[in-house]
mmCIF file of C-alpha atoms in Angstrom:
data_model
loop_
_atom_site.group_PDB
_atom_site.id
_atom_site.type_symbol
_atom_site.label_atom_id
_atom_site.label_comp_id
_atom_site.label_asym_id
_atom_site.label_seq_id
_atom_site.Cartn_x
_atom_site.Cartn_y
_atom_site.Cartn_z
ATOM 1 C CA MET G 1 -60.034 -141.706 11.524
ATOM 2 C CA GLN G 2 -60.108 -139.165 14.310
ATOM 3 C CA PRO G 3 -63.583 -137.846 15.259
ATOM 4 C CA SER G 4 -64.233 -134.268 14.249
ATOM 5 C CA LEU G 5 -66.953 -131.797 15.117
ATOM 6 C CA PRO G 6 -68.065 -129.940 11.998
ATOM 7 C CA GLN G 7 -68.549 -126.183 12.085
ATOM 8 C CA ALA G 8 -72.297 -126.706 11.577
ATOM 9 C CA ALA G 9 -72.519 -128.895 14.683
ATOM 10 C CA LEU G 10 -70.630 -126.287 16.705
ATOM 11 C CA ALA G 11 -73.044 -123.646 15.451
ATOM 12 C CA GLY G 12 -75.877 -125.905 16.542
ATOM 13 C CA LEU G 13 -74.513 -125.976 20.080
ATOM 14 C CA VAL G 14 -74.466 -122.194 20.125
ATOM 15 C CA LYS G 15 -78.166 -122.140 19.319
ATOM 16 C CA ARG G 16 -79.051 -124.631 22.086
ATOM 17 C CA ARG G 17 -79.172 -121.960 24.759
ATOM 18 C CA GLU G 18 -80.716 -124.321 27.327
ATOM 19 C CA LEU G 19 -77.663 -126.612 27.374
ATOM 20 C CA ALA G 20 -74.817 -125.840 29.792
ATOM 21 C CA VAL G 21 -72.042 -126.491 27.296
ATOM 22 C CA ALA G 22 -68.511 -125.203 26.850
ATOM 23 C CA VAL G 23 -65.798 -125.774 24.272
ATOM 24 C CA LEU G 24 -62.247 -126.091 25.605
ATOM 25 C CA ARG G 25 -58.895 -125.908 23.894
ATOM 26 C CA HIS G 26 -55.676 -126.357 25.850
ATOM 27 C CA ALA G 27 -57.901 -126.404 28.973
ATOM 28 C CA LEU G 28 -59.121 -122.858 28.213
ATOM 29 C CA VAL G 29 -62.752 -121.981 27.514
ATOM 30 C CA ILE G 30 -63.103 -120.724 23.940
ATOM 31 C CA TRP G 31 -66.903 -120.668 24.021
ATOM 32 C CA ALA G 32 -69.568 -121.103 26.715
ATOM 33 C CA SER G 33 -73.328 -121.332 26.348
ATOM 34 C CA PRO G 34 -75.607 -118.850 28.140
ATOM 35 C CA ALA G 35 -76.885 -121.698 30.327
ATOM 36 C CA LEU G 36 -73.375 -122.543 31.503
ATOM 37 C CA LEU G 37 -72.630 -118.883 32.225
ATOM 38 C CA ALA G 38 -75.843 -118.660 34.254
ATOM 39 C CA MET G 39 -74.974 -121.844 36.158
ATOM 40 C CA PHE G 40 -71.663 -120.333 37.271
ATOM 41 C CA GLY G 41 -73.102 -116.825 37.739
ATOM 42 C CA LEU G 42 -70.832 -115.336 35.068
ATOM 43 C CA GLU G 43 -71.412 -112.331 32.851
ATOM 44 C CA PRO G 44 -71.438 -112.819 29.047
ATOM 45 C CA ASN G 45 -67.938 -113.581 27.732
ATOM 46 C CA ALA G 46 -66.577 -113.752 31.291
ATOM 47 C CA ALA G 47 -65.551 -117.376 30.781
ATOM 48 C CA THR G 48 -63.831 -116.940 27.418
ATOM 49 C CA GLY G 49 -60.057 -117.414 27.673
ATOM 50 C CA ARG G 50 -60.362 -118.637 31.246
ATOM 51 C CA ARG G 51 -59.139 -121.985 32.558
ATOM 52 C CA PHE G 52 -62.217 -124.129 33.142
ATOM 53 C CA LEU G 53 -60.576 -125.667 36.210
ATOM 54 C CA ASP G 54 -60.641 -122.204 37.817
ATOM 55 C CA LEU G 55 -64.421 -122.734 38.032
ATOM 56 C CA VAL G 56 -63.910 -125.944 40.006
ATOM 57 C CA ALA G 57 -63.373 -126.330 43.771
ATOM 58 C CA ALA G 58 -59.631 -126.516 44.479
ATOM 59 C CA GLU G 59 -59.770 -130.018 45.956
ATOM 60 C CA ASP G 60 -61.501 -131.385 42.817
ATOM 61 C CA ARG G 61 -59.217 -129.817 40.183
ATOM 62 C CA GLU G 62 -56.600 -132.556 40.016
ATOM 63 C CA MET G 63 -59.275 -135.221 39.654
ATOM 64 C CA LEU G 64 -61.133 -133.315 36.940
ATOM 65 C CA ALA G 65 -57.919 -132.456 35.066
ATOM 66 C CA GLY G 66 -57.525 -136.155 34.347
ATOM 67 C CA VAL G 67 -61.026 -136.251 32.877
ATOM 68 C CA LEU G 68 -60.622 -133.348 30.457
ATOM 69 C CA ASP G 69 -58.630 -135.229 27.809
ATOM 70 C CA GLU G 70 -58.583 -133.279 24.521
ATOM 71 C CA THR G 71 -57.214 -136.150 22.432
ATOM 72 C CA PRO G 72 -59.740 -136.575 19.585
ATOM 73 C CA GLY G 73 -61.927 -139.576 20.338
ATOM 74 C CA ALA G 74 -61.460 -139.411 24.098
ATOM 75 C CA GLU G 75 -64.673 -139.463 26.133
ATOM 76 C CA ALA G 76 -65.385 -139.117 29.829
ATOM 77 C CA PRO G 77 -68.594 -140.398 31.436
ATOM 78 C CA PRO G 78 -70.490 -138.148 33.863
ATOM 79 C CA THR G 79 -68.077 -137.191 36.625
ATOM 80 C CA ALA G 80 -69.059 -135.535 39.892
ATOM 81 C CA PHE G 81 -67.331 -132.324 40.982
ATOM 82 C CA ARG G 82 -68.039 -129.151 42.936
ATOM 83 C CA GLY G 83 -68.419 -125.998 40.909
ATOM 84 C CA VAL G 84 -67.576 -122.499 42.150
ATOM 85 C CA ARG G 85 -69.956 -119.682 41.261
ATOM 86 C CA ALA G 86 -68.804 -116.114 40.720
ATOM 87 C CA ASP G 87 -69.987 -115.198 44.240
ATOM 88 C CA GLY G 88 -67.845 -117.975 45.757
ATOM 89 C CA SER G 89 -70.715 -120.332 46.568
ATOM 90 C CA LEU G 90 -70.412 -124.019 45.680
ATOM 91 C CA PHE G 91 -72.776 -126.351 43.882
ATOM 92 C CA ASP G 92 -72.731 -130.063 43.093
ATOM 93 C CA GLY G 93 -71.991 -130.555 39.428
ATOM 94 C CA GLU G 94 -71.660 -133.395 36.974
ATOM 95 C CA LEU G 95 -69.505 -133.093 33.855
ATOM 96 C CA ALA G 96 -69.290 -135.184 30.680
ATOM 97 C CA SER G 97 -66.612 -134.567 28.060
ATOM 98 C CA SER G 98 -65.974 -135.583 24.447
ATOM 99 C CA ALA G 99 -62.875 -134.623 22.468
ATOM 100 C CA PHE G 100 -62.978 -133.759 18.745
ATOM 101 C CA ASP G 101 -61.010 -132.174 15.940
ATOM 102 C CA LEU G 102 -62.567 -128.733 16.209
ATOM 103 C CA PRO G 103 -62.230 -125.841 13.766
ATOM 104 C CA GLY G 104 -58.793 -124.497 14.560
ATOM 105 C CA GLY G 105 -57.465 -127.630 16.284
ATOM 106 C CA ALA G 106 -58.279 -130.389 18.748
ATOM 107 C CA GLY G 107 -60.397 -129.625 21.795
ATOM 108 C CA ALA G 108 -63.122 -130.922 24.075
ATOM 109 C CA VAL G 109 -66.830 -130.227 24.287
ATOM 110 C CA ILE G 110 -68.082 -130.489 27.869
ATOM 111 C CA THR G 111 -71.607 -130.619 29.205
ATOM 112 C CA VAL G 112 -72.252 -129.618 32.815
ATOM 113 C CA SER G 113 -75.296 -130.361 34.969
ATOM 114 C CA ASP G 114 -76.197 -128.843 38.332
ATOM 115 C CA VAL G 115 -77.190 -131.863 40.460
ATOM 116 C CA THR G 116 -77.305 -130.081 43.808
ATOM 117 C CA GLU G 117 -81.003 -130.748 44.432
ATOM 118 C CA GLN G 118 -80.746 -134.385 43.373
ATOM 119 C CA ARG G 119 -77.772 -134.932 45.700
ATOM 120 C CA ARG G 120 -79.592 -133.171 48.523
ATOM 121 C CA ALA G 121 -82.670 -135.345 48.032
ATOM 122 C CA LEU G 122 -80.534 -138.501 47.902
ATOM 123 C CA THR G 123 -78.694 -137.503 51.069
ATOM 124 C CA LYS G 124 -81.985 -136.870 52.828
ATOM 125 C CA ARG G 125 -83.393 -140.239 51.750
ATOM 126 C CA SER G 126 -80.233 -141.986 52.939
ATOM 127 C CA TYR G 127 -80.423 -140.129 56.248
ATOM 128 C CA LEU G 128 -84.075 -141.012 56.787
ATOM 129 C CA ALA G 129 -83.468 -144.675 55.936
ATOM 130 C CA PHE G 130 -81.310 -144.992 59.042
ATOM 131 C CA ARG G 131 -83.206 -142.693 61.403
ATOM 132 C CA ASP G 132 -86.179 -143.326 63.626
ATOM 133 C CA ALA G 133 -88.929 -141.147 62.182
ATOM 134 C CA LEU G 134 -90.370 -140.204 65.588
ATOM 135 C CA THR G 135 -87.247 -139.341 67.600
ATOM 136 C CA GLU G 136 -84.686 -138.772 64.794
ATOM 137 C CA LEU G 137 -82.284 -141.018 66.685
ATOM 138 C CA PRO G 138 -80.413 -143.748 64.781
ATOM 139 C CA ASN G 139 -82.783 -146.650 64.175
ATOM 140 C CA ARG G 140 -82.225 -150.364 64.762
ATOM 141 C CA ALA G 141 -80.468 -150.867 61.416
ATOM 142 C CA LEU G 142 -77.988 -148.038 61.982
ATOM 143 C CA PHE G 143 -77.400 -149.089 65.593
ATOM 144 C CA PHE G 144 -76.358 -152.618 64.611
ATOM 145 C CA ASP G 145 -74.286 -151.308 61.710
ATOM 146 C CA ARG G 146 -72.354 -149.050 64.096
ATOM 147 C CA LEU G 147 -72.130 -151.872 66.620
ATOM 148 C CA ARG G 148 -70.488 -154.113 63.994
ATOM 149 C CA GLN G 149 -68.050 -151.328 63.096
ATOM 150 C CA THR G 150 -67.240 -150.734 66.769
ATOM 151 C CA LEU G 151 -66.654 -154.460 67.303
ATOM 152 C CA VAL G 152 -64.317 -154.711 64.299
ATOM 153 C CA ASP G 153 -62.355 -151.671 65.484
ATOM 154 C CA ALA G 154 -62.096 -153.040 69.041
ATOM 155 C CA ARG G 155 -60.855 -156.429 67.800
ATOM 156 C CA ARG G 156 -58.288 -154.798 65.514
ATOM 157 C CA HIS G 157 -56.885 -152.488 68.183
ATOM 158 C CA SER G 158 -57.459 -154.643 71.291
ATOM 159 C CA GLY G 159 -59.928 -152.031 72.497
ATOM 160 C CA ALA G 160 -63.022 -152.123 74.671
ATOM 161 C CA PHE G 161 -66.523 -150.652 74.617
ATOM 162 C CA ALA G 162 -69.885 -151.026 76.318
ATOM 163 C CA ILE G 163 -73.421 -151.387 75.100
ATOM 164 C CA LEU G 164 -76.518 -150.304 76.994
ATOM 165 C CA VAL G 165 -80.018 -151.699 76.574
ATOM 166 C CA ALA G 166 -82.709 -149.534 78.150
ATOM 167 C CA ASP G 167 -86.464 -149.682 78.589
ATOM 168 C CA LEU G 168 -88.738 -146.967 79.982
ATOM 169 C CA ASP G 169 -90.510 -147.708 83.259
ATOM 170 C CA GLY G 170 -94.208 -146.824 83.286
ATOM 171 C CA PHE G 171 -94.476 -146.007 79.595
ATOM 172 C CA LYS G 172 -97.340 -148.424 78.949
ATOM 173 C CA HIS G 173 -99.384 -146.833 81.736
ATOM 174 C CA VAL G 174 -98.907 -143.364 80.210
ATOM 175 C CA ASN G 175 -99.715 -144.629 76.732
ATOM 176 C CA ASP G 176 -102.887 -146.417 77.897
ATOM 177 C CA ARG G 177 -104.073 -143.530 80.055
ATOM 178 C CA PHE G 178 -103.348 -140.517 77.835
ATOM 179 C CA GLY G 179 -103.221 -142.024 74.344
ATOM 180 C CA HIS G 180 -100.664 -142.643 71.654
ATOM 181 C CA GLU G 181 -100.070 -138.970 70.818
ATOM 182 C CA THR G 182 -98.959 -138.311 74.389
ATOM 183 C CA GLY G 183 -96.941 -141.521 74.304
ATOM 184 C CA ASP G 184 -95.176 -140.415 71.126
ATOM 185 C CA ALA G 185 -94.421 -136.994 72.605
ATOM 186 C CA LEU G 186 -93.035 -138.725 75.692
ATOM 187 C CA LEU G 187 -90.705 -140.839 73.538
ATOM 188 C CA GLN G 188 -89.423 -137.696 71.820
ATOM 189 C CA VAL G 189 -88.582 -136.087 75.169
ATOM 190 C CA ALA G 190 -87.006 -139.337 76.396
ATOM 191 C CA ALA G 191 -84.785 -139.456 73.298
ATOM 192 C CA LYS G 192 -83.543 -135.916 73.923
ATOM 193 C CA ARG G 193 -82.786 -136.647 77.580
ATOM 194 C CA LEU G 194 -80.874 -139.815 76.746
ATOM 195 C CA ARG G 195 -78.858 -138.073 74.064
ATOM 196 C CA ALA G 196 -78.031 -135.209 76.438
ATOM 197 C CA ALA G 197 -76.878 -137.692 79.099
ATOM 198 C CA SER G 198 -74.509 -139.479 76.707
ATOM 199 C CA ARG G 199 -71.057 -138.391 75.639
ATOM 200 C CA GLU G 200 -69.793 -137.050 72.336
ATOM 201 C CA GLY G 201 -69.014 -140.025 70.118
ATOM 202 C CA ASP G 202 -71.574 -142.319 71.779
ATOM 203 C CA THR G 203 -74.464 -143.701 69.740
ATOM 204 C CA VAL G 204 -77.943 -143.562 71.255
ATOM 205 C CA ALA G 205 -80.608 -145.336 69.203
ATOM 206 C CA ARG G 206 -84.286 -146.176 69.397
ATOM 207 C CA ILE G 207 -84.636 -149.892 68.770
ATOM 208 C CA GLY G 208 -88.433 -149.935 68.827
ATOM 209 C CA GLY G 209 -91.358 -149.104 71.101
ATOM 210 C CA ASP G 210 -89.942 -147.672 74.321
ATOM 211 C CA GLU G 211 -86.661 -149.561 74.003
ATOM 212 C CA PHE G 212 -83.422 -147.638 73.492
ATOM 213 C CA SER G 213 -79.829 -148.785 73.147
ATOM 214 C CA ALA G 214 -76.463 -147.092 73.261
ATOM 215 C CA ILE G 215 -72.898 -147.831 72.226
ATOM 216 C CA LEU G 216 -70.302 -146.307 74.518
ATOM 217 C CA ALA G 217 -67.120 -146.311 72.459
ATOM 218 C CA ARG G 218 -63.733 -146.357 74.162
ATOM 219 C CA THR G 219 -65.251 -147.458 77.470
ATOM 220 C CA THR G 220 -62.788 -149.720 79.270
ATOM 221 C CA SER G 221 -64.555 -150.504 82.537
ATOM 222 C CA ALA G 222 -67.937 -151.037 84.141
ATOM 223 C CA GLU G 223 -67.261 -147.909 86.199
ATOM 224 C CA ASP G 224 -66.929 -145.782 83.055
ATOM 225 C CA ALA G 225 -70.175 -147.175 81.639
ATOM 226 C CA ALA G 226 -71.926 -146.702 84.981
ATOM 227 C CA ILE G 227 -71.203 -142.958 84.906
ATOM 228 C CA VAL G 228 -73.204 -142.590 81.675
ATOM 229 C CA ALA G 229 -75.942 -145.002 82.795
ATOM 230 C CA LYS G 230 -76.365 -143.115 86.066
ATOM 231 C CA ARG G 231 -76.783 -139.823 84.202
ATOM 232 C CA MET G 232 -79.445 -141.435 82.052
ATOM 233 C CA VAL G 233 -81.344 -142.724 85.081
ATOM 234 C CA LEU G 234 -81.158 -139.329 86.803
ATOM 235 C CA ALA G 235 -82.383 -137.633 83.612
ATOM 236 C CA PHE G 236 -85.833 -139.082 84.322
ATOM 237 C CA ASN G 237 -86.101 -137.862 87.916
ATOM 238 C CA ALA G 238 -88.028 -134.839 86.671
ATOM 239 C CA PRO G 239 -91.515 -135.558 85.261
ATOM 240 C CA VAL G 240 -92.009 -135.317 81.517
ATOM 241 C CA VAL G 241 -94.680 -132.724 80.740
ATOM 242 C CA VAL G 242 -96.404 -133.266 77.394
ATOM 243 C CA ALA G 243 -99.759 -131.909 76.230
ATOM 244 C CA GLU G 244 -100.189 -130.338 79.677
ATOM 245 C CA GLN G 245 -99.930 -133.802 81.220
ATOM 246 C CA SER G 246 -97.254 -134.552 83.812
ATOM 247 C CA CYS G 247 -95.929 -138.049 83.128
ATOM 248 C CA GLN G 248 -93.676 -139.703 85.652
ATOM 249 C CA VAL G 249 -91.534 -142.383 84.028
ATOM 250 C CA GLY G 250 -88.193 -143.927 84.785
ATOM 251 C CA ILE G 251 -85.700 -146.028 82.911
ATOM 252 C CA SER G 252 -84.111 -149.447 83.485
ATOM 253 C CA ILE G 253 -80.698 -149.998 81.925
ATOM 254 C CA GLY G 254 -78.555 -153.074 81.374
ATOM 255 C CA ILE G 255 -74.835 -152.828 80.632
ATOM 256 C CA ALA G 256 -72.547 -155.313 78.879
ATOM 257 C CA LEU G 257 -68.873 -154.789 78.119
ATOM 258 C CA TYR G 258 -66.630 -156.034 75.354
ATOM 259 C CA PRO G 259 -64.642 -158.213 75.836
ATOM 260 C CA ALA G 260 -65.445 -158.889 79.481
ATOM 261 C CA ASN G 261 -69.057 -159.991 78.922
ATOM 262 C CA GLY G 262 -68.832 -161.268 75.368
ATOM 263 C CA LYS G 263 -66.840 -161.162 72.156
ATOM 264 C CA ASP G 264 -69.673 -161.185 69.630
ATOM 265 C CA ILE G 265 -72.747 -159.050 69.060
ATOM 266 C CA ASP G 266 -75.357 -161.665 69.958
ATOM 267 C CA THR G 267 -73.739 -162.409 73.313
ATOM 268 C CA LEU G 268 -73.267 -158.746 74.202
ATOM 269 C CA VAL G 269 -76.845 -157.810 73.334
ATOM 270 C CA ALA G 270 -78.241 -160.819 75.224
ATOM 271 C CA ASP G 271 -76.164 -160.012 78.303
ATOM 272 C CA ALA G 272 -77.145 -156.335 78.256
ATOM 273 C CA ASP G 273 -80.790 -157.323 77.776
ATOM 274 C CA GLY G 274 -80.580 -159.729 80.718
ATOM 275 C CA ALA G 275 -79.036 -157.022 82.890
ATOM 276 C CA MET G 276 -81.841 -154.632 81.898
ATOM 277 C CA TYR G 277 -84.472 -157.143 83.061
ATOM 278 C CA ALA G 278 -82.530 -157.530 86.308
ATOM 279 C CA ALA G 279 -82.869 -153.752 86.757
ATOM 280 C CA LYS G 280 -86.615 -154.088 86.114
ATOM 281 C CA ARG G 281 -86.905 -156.826 88.747
ATOM 282 C CA ALA G 282 -85.039 -154.582 91.176
ATOM 283 C CA GLY G 283 -87.853 -152.030 90.899
ATOM 284 C CA GLY G 284 -86.687 -150.089 87.835
ATOM 285 C CA LYS G 285 -85.177 -146.609 87.700
ATOM 286 C CA CYS G 286 -81.700 -148.091 87.980
ATOM 287 C CA PHE G 287 -78.989 -149.868 85.998
ATOM 288 C CA LYS G 288 -77.342 -153.247 86.308
ATOM 289 C CA VAL G 289 -74.092 -154.582 84.855
ATOM 290 C CA ALA G 290 -74.074 -158.030 83.262
ATOM 291 C CA SER G 291 -72.273 -160.556 85.423
#
């Protein structure tokens, strides 16, 4: 027996003003609740006789058309889409649909939710999970995730790239002398200088403490990597002024290249780390390439 929606149940929907509900027949809206009209910024009766898909972002219409099955008994679980308000603005929506034998013929009853704030909160949480809270640079987890992706891409396309491991020179002295607040402010400035010295498409990350790393994608030679590393070293020629304190720090950088210095992550990181310590032993404020 095909499911039907009695007239009394339909009348009940009309009374539930807080629900964003619409009744469709042949993909046209034959009734919409006040809450649904408000969600889309429509005047009373402005939705009646209108194609519901006209209220959906163009790129989502084909996908949603397959969800709105009006065959009695058909159901669609919550499906994400982007809704279009009367003023042209977009919102993140979620739609569930159930098809019934309605008074006058088969149709679908849809329920719509505005999930914009939930999506925004989820996106923010996801962003923060992979960002260093102090500098807003990618954190260790995101750095190694991107490094794995870069390695896979380089292997697939016989490409090359470089990784940099860097450590600030003199940071401990500043931290001990002026305190952790000044040290944190110094790290924030250092992060901005390193990011400014890198190229578009490069990843600069804070690994922990005063240690930073970078992935230089599409870098085919030590000379290419040295250009970026040199800019990073020169970026610390000027003192960092924080909390009215002038802090003179430098940076030591080690460079390793794929595939010249290693063909796996552990080897590349170890070689870059070793080159960074060689730069430290050379007096700091310089870079070294792994041999």
